[in-house]
Short mmCIF file of C-alpha atoms in Angstrom, two decimals:
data_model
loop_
_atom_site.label_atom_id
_atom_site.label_comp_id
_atom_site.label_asym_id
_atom_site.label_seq_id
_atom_site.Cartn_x
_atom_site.Cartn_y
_atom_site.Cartn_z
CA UNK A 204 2.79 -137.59 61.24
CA UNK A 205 1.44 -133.94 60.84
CA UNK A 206 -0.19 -134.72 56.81
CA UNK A 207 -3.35 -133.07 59.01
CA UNK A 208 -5.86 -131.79 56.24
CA UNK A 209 -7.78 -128.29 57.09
CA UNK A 210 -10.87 -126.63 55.98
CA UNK A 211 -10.85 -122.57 56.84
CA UNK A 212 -14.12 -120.91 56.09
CA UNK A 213 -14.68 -117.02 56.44
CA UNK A 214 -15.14 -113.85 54.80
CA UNK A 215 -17.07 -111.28 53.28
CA UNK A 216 -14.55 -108.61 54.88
CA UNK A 217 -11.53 -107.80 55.60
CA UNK A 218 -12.05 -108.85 59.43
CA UNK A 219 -13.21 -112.60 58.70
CA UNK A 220 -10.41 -113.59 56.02
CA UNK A 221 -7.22 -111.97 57.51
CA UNK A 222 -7.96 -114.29 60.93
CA UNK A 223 -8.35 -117.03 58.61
CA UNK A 224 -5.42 -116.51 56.98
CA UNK A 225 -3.46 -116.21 59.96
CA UNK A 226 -4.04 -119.04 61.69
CA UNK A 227 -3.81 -121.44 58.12
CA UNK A 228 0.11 -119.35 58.00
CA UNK A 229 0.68 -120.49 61.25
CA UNK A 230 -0.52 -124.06 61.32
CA UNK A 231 1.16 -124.58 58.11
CA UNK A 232 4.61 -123.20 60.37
CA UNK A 233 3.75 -126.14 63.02
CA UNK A 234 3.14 -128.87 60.28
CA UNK A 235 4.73 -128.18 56.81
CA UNK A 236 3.29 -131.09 55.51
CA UNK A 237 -0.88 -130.15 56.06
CA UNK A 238 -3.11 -129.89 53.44
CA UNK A 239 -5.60 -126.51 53.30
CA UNK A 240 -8.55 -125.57 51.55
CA UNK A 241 -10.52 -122.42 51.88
CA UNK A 242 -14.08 -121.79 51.46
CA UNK A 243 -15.39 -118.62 50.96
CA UNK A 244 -18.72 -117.04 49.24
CA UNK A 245 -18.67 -116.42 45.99
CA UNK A 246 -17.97 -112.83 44.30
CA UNK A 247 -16.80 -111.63 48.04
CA UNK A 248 -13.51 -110.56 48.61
CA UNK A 249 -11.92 -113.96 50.01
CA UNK A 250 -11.79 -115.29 46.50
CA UNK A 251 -9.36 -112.45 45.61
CA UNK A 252 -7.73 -112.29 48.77
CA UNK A 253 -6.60 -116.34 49.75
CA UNK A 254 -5.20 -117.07 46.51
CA UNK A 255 -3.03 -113.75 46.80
CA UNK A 256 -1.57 -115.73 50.05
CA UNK A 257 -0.99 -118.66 48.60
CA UNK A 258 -4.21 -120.99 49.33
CA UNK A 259 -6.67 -122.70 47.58
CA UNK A 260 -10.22 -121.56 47.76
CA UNK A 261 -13.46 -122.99 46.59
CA UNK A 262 -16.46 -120.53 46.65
CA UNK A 263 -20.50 -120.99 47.88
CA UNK A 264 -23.45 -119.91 46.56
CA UNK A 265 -24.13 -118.15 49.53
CA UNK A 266 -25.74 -114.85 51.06
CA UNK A 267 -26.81 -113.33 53.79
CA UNK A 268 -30.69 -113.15 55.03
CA UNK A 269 -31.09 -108.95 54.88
CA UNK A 270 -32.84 -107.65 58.49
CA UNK A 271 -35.56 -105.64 56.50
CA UNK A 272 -38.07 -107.34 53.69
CA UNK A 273 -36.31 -107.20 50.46
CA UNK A 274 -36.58 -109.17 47.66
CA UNK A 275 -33.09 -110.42 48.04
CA UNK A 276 -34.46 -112.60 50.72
CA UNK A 277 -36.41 -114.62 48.47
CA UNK A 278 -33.45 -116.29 46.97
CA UNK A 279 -31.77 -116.97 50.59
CA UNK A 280 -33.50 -120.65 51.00
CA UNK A 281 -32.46 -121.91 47.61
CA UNK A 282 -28.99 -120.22 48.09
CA UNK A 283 -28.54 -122.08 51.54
CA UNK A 284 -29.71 -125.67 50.18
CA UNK A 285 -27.22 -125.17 47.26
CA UNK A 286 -24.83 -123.91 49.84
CA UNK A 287 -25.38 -126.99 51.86
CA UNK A 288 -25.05 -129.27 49.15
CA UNK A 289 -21.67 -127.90 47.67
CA UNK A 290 -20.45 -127.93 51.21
CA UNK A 291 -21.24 -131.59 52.32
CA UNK A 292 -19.24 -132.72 48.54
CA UNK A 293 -16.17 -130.73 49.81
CA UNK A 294 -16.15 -132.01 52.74
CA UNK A 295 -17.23 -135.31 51.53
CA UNK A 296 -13.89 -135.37 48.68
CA UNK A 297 -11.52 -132.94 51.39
CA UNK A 298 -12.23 -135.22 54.32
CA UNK A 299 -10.87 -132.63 56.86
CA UNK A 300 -9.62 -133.65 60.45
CA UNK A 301 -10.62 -129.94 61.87
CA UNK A 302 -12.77 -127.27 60.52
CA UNK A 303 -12.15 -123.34 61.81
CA UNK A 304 -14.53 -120.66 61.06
CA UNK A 305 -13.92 -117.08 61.55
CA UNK A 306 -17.55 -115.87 60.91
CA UNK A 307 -19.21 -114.82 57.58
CA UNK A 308 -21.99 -115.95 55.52
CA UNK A 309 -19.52 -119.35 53.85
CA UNK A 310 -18.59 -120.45 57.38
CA UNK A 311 -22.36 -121.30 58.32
CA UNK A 312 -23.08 -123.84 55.74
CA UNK A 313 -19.19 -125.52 56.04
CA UNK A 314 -19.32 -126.02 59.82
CA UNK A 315 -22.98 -127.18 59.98
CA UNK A 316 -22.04 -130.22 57.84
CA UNK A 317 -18.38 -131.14 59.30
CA UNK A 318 -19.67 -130.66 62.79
CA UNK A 319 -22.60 -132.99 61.93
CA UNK A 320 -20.10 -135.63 60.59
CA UNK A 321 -18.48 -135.66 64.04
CA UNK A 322 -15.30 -133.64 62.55
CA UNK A 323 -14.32 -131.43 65.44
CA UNK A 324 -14.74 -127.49 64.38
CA UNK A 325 -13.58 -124.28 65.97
CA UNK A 326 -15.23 -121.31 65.80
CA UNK A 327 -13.28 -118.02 66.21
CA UNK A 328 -15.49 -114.75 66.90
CA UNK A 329 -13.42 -111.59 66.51
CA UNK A 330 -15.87 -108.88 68.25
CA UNK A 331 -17.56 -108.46 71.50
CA UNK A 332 -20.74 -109.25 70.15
CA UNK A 333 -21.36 -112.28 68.38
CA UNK A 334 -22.40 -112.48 64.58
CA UNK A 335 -25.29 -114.37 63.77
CA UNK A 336 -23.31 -117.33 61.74
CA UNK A 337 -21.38 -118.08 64.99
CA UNK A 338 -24.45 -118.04 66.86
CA UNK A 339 -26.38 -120.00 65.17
CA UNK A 340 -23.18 -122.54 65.12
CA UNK A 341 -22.27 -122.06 68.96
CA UNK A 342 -23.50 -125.82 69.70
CA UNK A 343 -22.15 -127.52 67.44
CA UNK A 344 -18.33 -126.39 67.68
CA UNK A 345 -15.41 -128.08 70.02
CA UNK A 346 -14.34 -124.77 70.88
CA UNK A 347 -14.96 -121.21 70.46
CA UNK A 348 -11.77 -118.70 70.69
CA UNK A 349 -13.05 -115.42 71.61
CA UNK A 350 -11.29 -111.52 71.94
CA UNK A 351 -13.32 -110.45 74.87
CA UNK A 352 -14.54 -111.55 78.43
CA UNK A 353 -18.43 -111.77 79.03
CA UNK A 354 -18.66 -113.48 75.95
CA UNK A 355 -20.98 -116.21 77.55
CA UNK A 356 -23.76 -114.14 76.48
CA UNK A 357 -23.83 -115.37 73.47
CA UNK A 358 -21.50 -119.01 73.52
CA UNK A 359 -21.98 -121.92 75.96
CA UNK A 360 -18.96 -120.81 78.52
CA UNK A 361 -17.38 -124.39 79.08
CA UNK A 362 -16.63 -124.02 75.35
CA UNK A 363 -15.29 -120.27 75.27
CA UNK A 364 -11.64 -119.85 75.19
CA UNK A 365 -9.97 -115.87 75.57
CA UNK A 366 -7.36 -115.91 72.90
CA UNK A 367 -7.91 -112.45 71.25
CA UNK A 368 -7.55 -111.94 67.60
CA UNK A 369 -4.92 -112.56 64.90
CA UNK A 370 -2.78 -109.84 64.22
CA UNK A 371 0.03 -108.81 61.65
CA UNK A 372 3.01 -110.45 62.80
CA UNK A 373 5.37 -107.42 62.57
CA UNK A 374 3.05 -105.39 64.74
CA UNK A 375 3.41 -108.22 67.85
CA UNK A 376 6.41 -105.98 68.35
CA UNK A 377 7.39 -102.67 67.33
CA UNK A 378 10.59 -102.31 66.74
CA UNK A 379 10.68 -99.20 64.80
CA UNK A 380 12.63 -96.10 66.07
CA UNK A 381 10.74 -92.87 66.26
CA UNK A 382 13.19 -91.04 64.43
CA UNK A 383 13.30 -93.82 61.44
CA UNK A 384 9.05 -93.47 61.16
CA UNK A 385 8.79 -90.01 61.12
CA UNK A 386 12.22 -89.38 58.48
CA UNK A 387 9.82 -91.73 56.51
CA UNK A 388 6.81 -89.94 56.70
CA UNK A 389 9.08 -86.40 55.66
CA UNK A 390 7.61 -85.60 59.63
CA UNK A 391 9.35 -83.61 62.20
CA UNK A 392 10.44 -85.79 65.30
CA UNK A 393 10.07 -83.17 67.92
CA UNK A 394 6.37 -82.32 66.48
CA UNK A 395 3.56 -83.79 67.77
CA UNK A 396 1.49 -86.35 65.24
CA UNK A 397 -2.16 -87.61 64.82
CA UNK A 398 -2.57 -90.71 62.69
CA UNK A 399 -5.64 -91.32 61.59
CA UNK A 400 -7.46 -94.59 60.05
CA UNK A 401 -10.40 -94.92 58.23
CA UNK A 402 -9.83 -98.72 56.84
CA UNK A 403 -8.18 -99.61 53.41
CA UNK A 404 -11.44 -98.46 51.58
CA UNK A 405 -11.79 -95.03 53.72
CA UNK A 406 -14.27 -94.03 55.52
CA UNK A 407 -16.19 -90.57 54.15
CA UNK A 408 -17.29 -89.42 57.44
CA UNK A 409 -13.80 -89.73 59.26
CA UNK A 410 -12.57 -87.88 55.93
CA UNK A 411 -14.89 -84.85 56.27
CA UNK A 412 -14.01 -84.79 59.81
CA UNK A 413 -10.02 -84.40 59.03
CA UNK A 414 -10.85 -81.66 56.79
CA UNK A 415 -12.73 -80.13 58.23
CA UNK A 416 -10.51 -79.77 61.67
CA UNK A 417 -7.15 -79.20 59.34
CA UNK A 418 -7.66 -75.28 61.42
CA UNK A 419 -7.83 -77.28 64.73
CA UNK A 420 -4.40 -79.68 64.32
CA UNK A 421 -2.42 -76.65 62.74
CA UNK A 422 -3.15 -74.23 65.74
CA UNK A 423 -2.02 -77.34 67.94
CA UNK A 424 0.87 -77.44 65.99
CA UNK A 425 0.01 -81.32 64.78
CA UNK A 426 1.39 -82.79 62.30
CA UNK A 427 -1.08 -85.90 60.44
CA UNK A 428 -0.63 -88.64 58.81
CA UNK A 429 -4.24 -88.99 57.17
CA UNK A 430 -4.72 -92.79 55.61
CA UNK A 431 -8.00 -91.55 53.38
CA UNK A 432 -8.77 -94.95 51.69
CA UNK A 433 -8.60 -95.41 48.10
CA UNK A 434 -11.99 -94.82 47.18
CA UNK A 435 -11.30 -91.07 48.51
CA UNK A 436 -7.40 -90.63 47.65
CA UNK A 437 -8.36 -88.65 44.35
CA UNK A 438 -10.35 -86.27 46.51
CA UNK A 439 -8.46 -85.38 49.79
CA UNK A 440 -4.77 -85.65 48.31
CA UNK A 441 -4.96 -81.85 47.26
CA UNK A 442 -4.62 -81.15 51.44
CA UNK A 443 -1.35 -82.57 51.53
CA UNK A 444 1.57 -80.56 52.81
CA UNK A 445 4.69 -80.09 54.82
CA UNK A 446 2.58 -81.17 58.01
CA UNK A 447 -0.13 -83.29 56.21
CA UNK A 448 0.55 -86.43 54.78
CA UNK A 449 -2.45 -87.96 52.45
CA UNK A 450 -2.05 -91.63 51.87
CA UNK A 451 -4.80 -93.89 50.42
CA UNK A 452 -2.86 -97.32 51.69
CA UNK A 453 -0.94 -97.68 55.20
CA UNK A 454 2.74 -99.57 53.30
CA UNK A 455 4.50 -99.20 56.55
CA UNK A 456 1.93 -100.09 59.21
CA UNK A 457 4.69 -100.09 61.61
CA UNK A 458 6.10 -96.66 60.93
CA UNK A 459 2.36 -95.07 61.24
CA UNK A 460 2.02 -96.32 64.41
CA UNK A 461 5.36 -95.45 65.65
CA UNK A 462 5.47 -91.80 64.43
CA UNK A 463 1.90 -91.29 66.54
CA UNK A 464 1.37 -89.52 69.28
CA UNK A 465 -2.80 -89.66 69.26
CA UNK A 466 -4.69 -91.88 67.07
CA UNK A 467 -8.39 -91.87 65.40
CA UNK A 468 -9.42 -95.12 64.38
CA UNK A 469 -12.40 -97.24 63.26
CA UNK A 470 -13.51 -99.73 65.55
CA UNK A 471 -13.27 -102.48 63.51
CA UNK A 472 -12.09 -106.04 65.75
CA UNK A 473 -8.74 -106.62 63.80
CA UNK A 474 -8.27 -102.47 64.10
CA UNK A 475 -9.16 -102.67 68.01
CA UNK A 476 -6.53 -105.98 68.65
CA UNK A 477 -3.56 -104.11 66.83
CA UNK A 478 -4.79 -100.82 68.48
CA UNK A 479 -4.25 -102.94 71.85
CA UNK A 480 -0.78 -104.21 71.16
CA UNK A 481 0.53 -100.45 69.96
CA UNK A 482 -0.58 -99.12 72.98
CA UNK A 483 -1.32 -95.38 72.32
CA UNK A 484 -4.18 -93.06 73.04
CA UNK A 485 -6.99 -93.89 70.86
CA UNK A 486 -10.45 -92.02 69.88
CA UNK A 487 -12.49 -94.74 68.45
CA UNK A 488 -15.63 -93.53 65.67
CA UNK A 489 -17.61 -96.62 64.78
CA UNK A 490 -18.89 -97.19 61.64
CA UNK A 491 -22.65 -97.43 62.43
CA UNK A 492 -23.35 -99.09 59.22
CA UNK A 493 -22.44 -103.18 59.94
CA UNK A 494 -24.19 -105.60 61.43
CA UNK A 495 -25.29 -105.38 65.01
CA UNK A 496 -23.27 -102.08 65.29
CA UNK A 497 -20.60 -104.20 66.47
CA UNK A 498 -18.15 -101.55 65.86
CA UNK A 499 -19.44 -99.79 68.70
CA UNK A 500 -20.09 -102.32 71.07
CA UNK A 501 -16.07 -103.34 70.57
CA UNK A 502 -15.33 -99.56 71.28
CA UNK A 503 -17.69 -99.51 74.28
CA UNK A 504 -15.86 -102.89 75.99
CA UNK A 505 -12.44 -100.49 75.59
CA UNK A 506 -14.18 -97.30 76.92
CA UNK A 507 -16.01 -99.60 79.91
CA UNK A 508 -11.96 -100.25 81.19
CA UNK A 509 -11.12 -96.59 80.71
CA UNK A 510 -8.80 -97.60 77.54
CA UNK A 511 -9.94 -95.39 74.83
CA UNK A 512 -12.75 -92.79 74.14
CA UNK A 513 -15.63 -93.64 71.56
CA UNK A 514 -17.55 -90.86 69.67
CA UNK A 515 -20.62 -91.53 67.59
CA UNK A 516 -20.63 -89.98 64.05
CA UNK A 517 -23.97 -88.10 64.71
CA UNK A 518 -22.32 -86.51 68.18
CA UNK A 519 -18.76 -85.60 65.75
CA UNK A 520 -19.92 -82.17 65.34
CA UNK A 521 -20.78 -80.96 68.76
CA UNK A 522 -18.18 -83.06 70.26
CA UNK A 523 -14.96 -84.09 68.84
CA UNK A 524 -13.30 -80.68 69.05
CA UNK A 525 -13.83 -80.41 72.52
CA UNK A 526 -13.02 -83.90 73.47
CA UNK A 527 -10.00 -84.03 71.27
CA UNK A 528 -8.09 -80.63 72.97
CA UNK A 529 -9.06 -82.35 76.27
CA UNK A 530 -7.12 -85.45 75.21
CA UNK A 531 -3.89 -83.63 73.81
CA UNK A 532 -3.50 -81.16 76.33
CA UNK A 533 -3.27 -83.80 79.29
CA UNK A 534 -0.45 -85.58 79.04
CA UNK A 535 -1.96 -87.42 82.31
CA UNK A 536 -5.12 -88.67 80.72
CA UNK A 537 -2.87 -89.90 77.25
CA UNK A 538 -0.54 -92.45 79.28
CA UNK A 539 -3.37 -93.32 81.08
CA UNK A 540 -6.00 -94.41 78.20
CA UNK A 541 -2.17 -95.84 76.62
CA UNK A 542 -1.12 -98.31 79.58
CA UNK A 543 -4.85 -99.41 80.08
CA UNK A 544 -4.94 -99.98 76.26
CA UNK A 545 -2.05 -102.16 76.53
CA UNK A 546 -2.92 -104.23 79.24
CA UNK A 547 -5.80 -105.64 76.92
CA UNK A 548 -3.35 -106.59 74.53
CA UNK A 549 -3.20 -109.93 73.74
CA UNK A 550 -0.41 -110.36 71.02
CA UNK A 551 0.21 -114.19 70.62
CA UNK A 552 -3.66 -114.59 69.74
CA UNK A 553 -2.99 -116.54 66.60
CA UNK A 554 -0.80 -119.25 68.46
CA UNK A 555 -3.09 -119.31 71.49
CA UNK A 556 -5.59 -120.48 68.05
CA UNK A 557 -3.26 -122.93 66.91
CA UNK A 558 -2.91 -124.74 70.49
CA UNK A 559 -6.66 -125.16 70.70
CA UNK A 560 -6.59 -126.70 66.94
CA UNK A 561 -3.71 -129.63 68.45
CA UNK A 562 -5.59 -130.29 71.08
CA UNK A 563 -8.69 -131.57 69.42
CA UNK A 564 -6.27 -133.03 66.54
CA UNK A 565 -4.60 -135.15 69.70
CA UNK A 566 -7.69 -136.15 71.05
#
C-alpha cells in the first residue's frame, strides 16, 4: 500500500508554492512510494521553483480577474475555460486520490474539477484573511487547514482545521549558539542587533527606512544585519560596515535569527509563522500593495494578542523612531511581545497537514 497519487496546486508567490512544497516533502517522507504532480500557472514563479525541488509541474493558462477595469480582464473568461479544460485532462490521465491547494490563481481551476469528480481536496489558507480562490472553493473541499482562529468568517467551521503554516524545517528548532551566529555575521556578541527583512526581492520602502535611521541604530549602539533583496543589493551595499551588514539573500536563516535581538519584518503569512516559532520582538510593516492587504490584517491578528507591533508605511515617518526607542529601551515590553509571540507558534504545521491528508485517504 501507500502508491497514493497527489495533485498540489499553488503559486504565483513565494507564500503559495513553499506550503506546497512542504507538505508534497513530507508526504513523500510518510509514503516513499506516492506519485506527485504539480500544477501551477504558467510564466509564474512555481514553474521555476518545483522543478528546483525535485517535482514535476504542468502549467495553466491562467490569470487573475484585476479589481479595477482593465483590459486584462477581457481575456480572463477564455483563460478560465482553457484553464478548466487542461485541468479536467490532468486530472482525467493523473487520476489523483487527494487534491491540496494552497491558494493562487492554478489552484481554482484544479480543485473545482477533482472536487466535482468526488476526489476529496484540501484547501490550505496561509493568512488571516481568506484569498478569493479559497473562497470561492470553501464548499467544495473535505477540509480546510487554516493559521488563525476566527477563520469561520470566511470557511464553513465544521470544515476548518487550526494547523498553522509550513515552515523551514531547520527553523522548527533553533539550535544555533549566539556566539556561532554573530562570529558568522563578523558581529560583536555583547552588542545589541536589529535584523531586518524585506523578502528575497526587497522591499524599497523598508530599504529607505534603514537608511535613513543608520544615525538612529549607531547612537543606540546597534549593530544590523540588513537583508536588502536583490533587486536593491547594487544600491544599499555601499552602507556596509563594521556594524552594518548588507546582504541581498538570508544563506543562514538560522544564524539571522539567532544573532537578533529586535526584528523588522514584512508581514507576509510564511514570514509571520517562522516569526512565531523564533520568538523575538517583532515590528511588523505590511506591504500595502497585495491583495486584500492581507499583510496587514496577519499583523493586526499578532498586534490584537499583544505579540508584535504593526506600523503602516504612510505612518513610518512620524512614527517608527519613536516607537522603535520605546521598544529597545524596555527590556520589559521586548520579553513580553517575545513570549506572547511564541505562544502562537505552531511549529509542526506541515505534519498537522499531512494527518488531515490520511485521514480522507483512509476513509
Amino acid at each position: 500500500m501507500g502508491n497514493y497519487r497527489f495533485i498540489l496546486s499553488g503559486g504565483g508567490t513565494g507564500g503559495h508554492i513553499y506550503p506546497a512544497i512542504a507538505i508534497a516533502n513530507e508526504l513523500k517522507k510518510r509514503y516513499p512510494k506516492a506519485a506527485f504532480l504539480f500544477v501551477g500557472a504558467e510564466n509564474r514563479m512555481e514553474m521555476e521553483k518545483v522543478p528546483m525541488a525535485g517535482y514535476t509541474i504542468i502549467g495553466l493558462q491562467v490569470a487573475g480577474f484585476q479589481r479595477k477595469f482593465t483590459l486584462k480582464n477581457l481575456s480572463f473568461p477564455f483563460k478560465l475555460i482553457m484553464s478548466l479544460k487542461k485541468a479536467g485532462k490532468i486530472v482525467s490521465e493523473f487520476k489523483p486520490d487527494v487534491v491540496i491547494g494552497t491558494g493562487g490563481f492554478a489552484s481554482g481551476p484544479v480543485l473545482k474539477v477533482a472536487s466535482g469528480r468526488g476526489i476529496p481536496c484540501v484547501l490550505q489558507e496561509q493568512n488571516s484573511y481568506a484569498g478569493l480562490t479559497n473562497k470561492l472553493l470553501k464548499d467544495k473541499v473535505a477540509k480546510i487547514c487554516v493559521a488563525y482562529d476566527g477563520m469561520d468568517a470566511f470557511f464553513p467551521a465544521d470544515r476548518i482545521v487550526k494547523t498553522g503554516n509550513p515552515v523551514r524545517g531547520n527553523l522548527a528548532e533553533l539550535n544555533s549558539s549566539k556566539t556561532d551566529a554573530c562570529s558568522f555575521y563578523q558581529l560583536n556578541e555583547s552588542s545589541s542587533t536589529l535584523l531586518v527583512l524585506g523578502g528575497s526581492l526587497g522591499s524599497r520602502r523598508i530599504n529607505q527606512l534603514v537608511a535613513s535611521n543608520l544615525d538612529l541604530f549607531k547612537r543606540n549602539a546597534i549593530q544590523v544585519i540588513w537583508q536588502c533583496g536583490k533587486l536593491y543589493y547594487e544600491q544599499y551595499k555601499e552602507y556596509q560596515s563594521e556594524t552594518v551588514k548588507v546582504v541581498d539573500f538570508m544563506n543562514r536563516m538560522d544564524f539571522a535569527y539567532t544573532a537578533a535581538d529586535i526584528i523588522i519584518s514584512r508581514a507576509g503569512a510564511g514570514s509571520v509563522s517562522e516569526l512565531s516559532i523564533v520568538g523575538k520582538p517583532t515590528i511588523f510593516i505590511p506591504s500595502p500593495n497585495v491583495a486584500e492587504d492581507h499583510q496587514t490584517k496577519n499583523a493586526e491578528a499578532l498586534v490584537a494578542k499583544n505579540a508584535a507591533i504593526l506600523i503602516k508605511e504612510k505612518d513610518l515617518d512620524t512614527d517608527f523612531e519613536m516607537v522603535f526607542e520605546n521598544l529597545f529601551g524596555s527590556k520589559t515590553r521586548q520579553s513580553e511581545l517575545a513570549e506572547n509571540l511564541k505562544k502562537l507558534a505552531l511549529p509542526k504545521a506541515t505534519a498537522h497537514i499531512v494527518d488531515e491528508i490520511e485521514k480522507l485517504l483512509t476513509k
